[in-house]
mmCIF file of C-alpha atoms in Angstrom:
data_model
loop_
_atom_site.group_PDB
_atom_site.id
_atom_site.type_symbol
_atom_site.label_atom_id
_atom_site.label_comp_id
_atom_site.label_asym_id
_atom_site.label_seq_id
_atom_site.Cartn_x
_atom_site.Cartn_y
_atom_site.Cartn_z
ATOM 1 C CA UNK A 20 1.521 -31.263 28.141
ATOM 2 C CA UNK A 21 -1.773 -31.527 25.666
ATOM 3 C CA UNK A 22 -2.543 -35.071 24.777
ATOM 4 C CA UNK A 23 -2.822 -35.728 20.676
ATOM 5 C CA UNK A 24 -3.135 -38.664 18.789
ATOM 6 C CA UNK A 25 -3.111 -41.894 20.903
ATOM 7 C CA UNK A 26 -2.363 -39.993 24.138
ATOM 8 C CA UNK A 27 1.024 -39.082 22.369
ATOM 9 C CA UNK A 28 2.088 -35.635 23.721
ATOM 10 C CA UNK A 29 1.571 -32.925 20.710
ATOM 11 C CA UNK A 30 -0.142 -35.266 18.888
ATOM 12 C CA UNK A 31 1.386 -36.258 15.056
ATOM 13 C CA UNK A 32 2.878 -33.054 14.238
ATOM 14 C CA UNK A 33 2.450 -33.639 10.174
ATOM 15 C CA UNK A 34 -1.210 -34.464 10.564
ATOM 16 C CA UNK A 35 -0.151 -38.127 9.930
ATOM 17 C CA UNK A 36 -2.891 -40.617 11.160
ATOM 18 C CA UNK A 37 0.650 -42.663 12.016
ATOM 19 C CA UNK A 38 3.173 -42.305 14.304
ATOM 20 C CA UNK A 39 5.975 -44.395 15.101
ATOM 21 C CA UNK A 40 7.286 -43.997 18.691
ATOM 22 C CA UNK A 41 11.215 -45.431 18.960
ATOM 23 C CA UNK A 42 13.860 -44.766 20.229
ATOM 24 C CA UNK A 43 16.818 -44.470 17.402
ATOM 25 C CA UNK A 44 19.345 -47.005 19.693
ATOM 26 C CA UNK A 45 16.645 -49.542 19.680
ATOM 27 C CA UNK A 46 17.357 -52.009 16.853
ATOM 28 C CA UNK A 47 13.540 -53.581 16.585
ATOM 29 C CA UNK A 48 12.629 -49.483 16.677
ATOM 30 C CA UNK A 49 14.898 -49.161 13.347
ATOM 31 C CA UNK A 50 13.439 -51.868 11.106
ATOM 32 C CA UNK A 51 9.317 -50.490 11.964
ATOM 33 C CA UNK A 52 11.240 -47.360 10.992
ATOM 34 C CA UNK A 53 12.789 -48.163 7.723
ATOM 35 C CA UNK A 54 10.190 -49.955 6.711
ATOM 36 C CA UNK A 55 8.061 -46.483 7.104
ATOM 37 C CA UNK A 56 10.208 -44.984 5.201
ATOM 38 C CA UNK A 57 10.305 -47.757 2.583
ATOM 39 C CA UNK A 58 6.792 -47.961 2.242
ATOM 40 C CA UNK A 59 5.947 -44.674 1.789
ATOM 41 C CA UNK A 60 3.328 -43.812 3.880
ATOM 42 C CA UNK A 61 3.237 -40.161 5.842
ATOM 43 C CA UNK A 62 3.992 -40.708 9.067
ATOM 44 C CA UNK A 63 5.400 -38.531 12.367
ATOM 45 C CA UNK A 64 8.431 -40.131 14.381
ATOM 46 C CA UNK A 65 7.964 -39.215 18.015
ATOM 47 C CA UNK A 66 11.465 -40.132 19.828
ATOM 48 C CA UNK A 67 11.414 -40.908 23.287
ATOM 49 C CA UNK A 68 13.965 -41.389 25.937
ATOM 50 C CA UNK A 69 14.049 -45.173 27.237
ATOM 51 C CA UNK A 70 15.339 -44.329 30.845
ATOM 52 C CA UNK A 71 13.356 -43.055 32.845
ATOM 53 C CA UNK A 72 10.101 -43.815 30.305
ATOM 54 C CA UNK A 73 7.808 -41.194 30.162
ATOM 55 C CA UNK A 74 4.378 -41.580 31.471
ATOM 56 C CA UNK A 75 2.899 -40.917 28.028
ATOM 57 C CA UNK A 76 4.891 -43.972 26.577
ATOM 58 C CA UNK A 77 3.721 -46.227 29.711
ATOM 59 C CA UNK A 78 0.216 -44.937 29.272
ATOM 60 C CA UNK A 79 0.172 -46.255 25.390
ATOM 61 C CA UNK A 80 2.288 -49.368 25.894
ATOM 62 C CA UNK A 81 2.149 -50.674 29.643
ATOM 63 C CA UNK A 82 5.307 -52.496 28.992
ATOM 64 C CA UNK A 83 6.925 -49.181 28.111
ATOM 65 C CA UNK A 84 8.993 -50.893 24.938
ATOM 66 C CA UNK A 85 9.248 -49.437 21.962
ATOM 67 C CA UNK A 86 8.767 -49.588 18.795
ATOM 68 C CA UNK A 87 4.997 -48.241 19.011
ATOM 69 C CA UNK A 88 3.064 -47.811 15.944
ATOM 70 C CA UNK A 89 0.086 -45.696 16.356
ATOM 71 C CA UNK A 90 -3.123 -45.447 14.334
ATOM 72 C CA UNK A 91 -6.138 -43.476 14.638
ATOM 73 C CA UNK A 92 -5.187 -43.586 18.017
ATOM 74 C CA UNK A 93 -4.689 -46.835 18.707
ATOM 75 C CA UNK A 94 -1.654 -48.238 19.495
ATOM 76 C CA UNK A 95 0.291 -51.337 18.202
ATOM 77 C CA UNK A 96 3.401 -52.790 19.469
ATOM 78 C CA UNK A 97 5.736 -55.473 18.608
ATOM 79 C CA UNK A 98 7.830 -54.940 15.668
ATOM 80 C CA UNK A 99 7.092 -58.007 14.242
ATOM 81 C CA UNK A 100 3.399 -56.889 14.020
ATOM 82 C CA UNK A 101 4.035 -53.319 12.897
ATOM 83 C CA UNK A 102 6.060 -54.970 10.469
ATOM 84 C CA UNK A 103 2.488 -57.082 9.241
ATOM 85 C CA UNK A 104 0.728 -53.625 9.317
ATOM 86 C CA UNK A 105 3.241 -51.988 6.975
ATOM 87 C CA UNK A 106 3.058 -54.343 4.839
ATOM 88 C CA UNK A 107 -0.917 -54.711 4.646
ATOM 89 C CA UNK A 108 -1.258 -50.916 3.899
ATOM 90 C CA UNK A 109 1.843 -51.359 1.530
ATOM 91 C CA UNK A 110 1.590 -54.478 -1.011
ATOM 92 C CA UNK A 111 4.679 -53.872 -2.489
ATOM 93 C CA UNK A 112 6.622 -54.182 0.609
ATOM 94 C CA UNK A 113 4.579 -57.449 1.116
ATOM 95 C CA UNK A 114 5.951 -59.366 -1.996
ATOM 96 C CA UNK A 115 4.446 -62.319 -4.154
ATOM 97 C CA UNK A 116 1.603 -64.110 -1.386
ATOM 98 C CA UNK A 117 2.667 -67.167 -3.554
ATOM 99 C CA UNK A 118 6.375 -66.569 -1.741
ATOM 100 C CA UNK A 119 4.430 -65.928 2.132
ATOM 101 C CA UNK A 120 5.879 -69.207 3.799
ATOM 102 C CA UNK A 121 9.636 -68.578 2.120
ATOM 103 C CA UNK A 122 9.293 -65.439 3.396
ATOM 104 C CA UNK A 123 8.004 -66.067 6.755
ATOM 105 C CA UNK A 124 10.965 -68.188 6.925
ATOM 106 C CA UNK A 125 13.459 -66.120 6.281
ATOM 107 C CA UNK A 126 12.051 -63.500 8.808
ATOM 108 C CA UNK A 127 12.056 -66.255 11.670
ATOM 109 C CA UNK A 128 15.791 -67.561 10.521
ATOM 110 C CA UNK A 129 16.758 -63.540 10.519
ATOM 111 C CA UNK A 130 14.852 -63.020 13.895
ATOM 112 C CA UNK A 131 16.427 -66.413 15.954
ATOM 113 C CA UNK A 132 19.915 -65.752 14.424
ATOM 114 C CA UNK A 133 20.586 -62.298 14.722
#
């Protein structure tokens, strides 16, 4: 199969310079993906089966997890991190800096109790 943006097969078929691999089971795939949506930005969603993983997801993320966030070819993973990214190309979705640690709390109390 041709290779496209960031090795993804077919590439981002909007012409989106992002594309979000998941997997729509995956909970951490689900919040990168609403906050794509809630941000905004154009972006492709390129779904992927978790069992067996493809080679093309192992190729862009050795560990073969998703969510993947890809950009200009590169790829990012960790949700936590694509989360950052959204929000740096997204201010609003960022909120008031003056509320960063509050809100960096909140994310850690959300991530260690749920």
């Amino acid at each position: 199969m041709p290779r496209g943006a960031g090795g993804l097969p077919g590439g981002a078929p909007n012409g989106s310079d992002l594309v979000l691999v998941t997997n729509k089971m995956c909970p951490f795939a689900q919040r990168a993906w609403l906050a794509l949506e809630e941000s905004g930005l154009q972006y492709a969603l390129r779904e992927c089966q978790l069992y067996p993983k493809p080679q093309w997801l192992l190729e862009i993320n050795p560990r073969g997890k998703v969510p993947v966030l890809v950009e200009g070819g590169r790829p990012l993973v960790e949700s936590e991190a694509i989360l950052d990214a959204i929000a740096q190309k997204c201010p609003a979705l960022a909120g008031n800096p003056a509320d960063a640690e509050a809100m960096s709390q909140w994310r850690r109390a959300v991530n260690d109790e749920l």
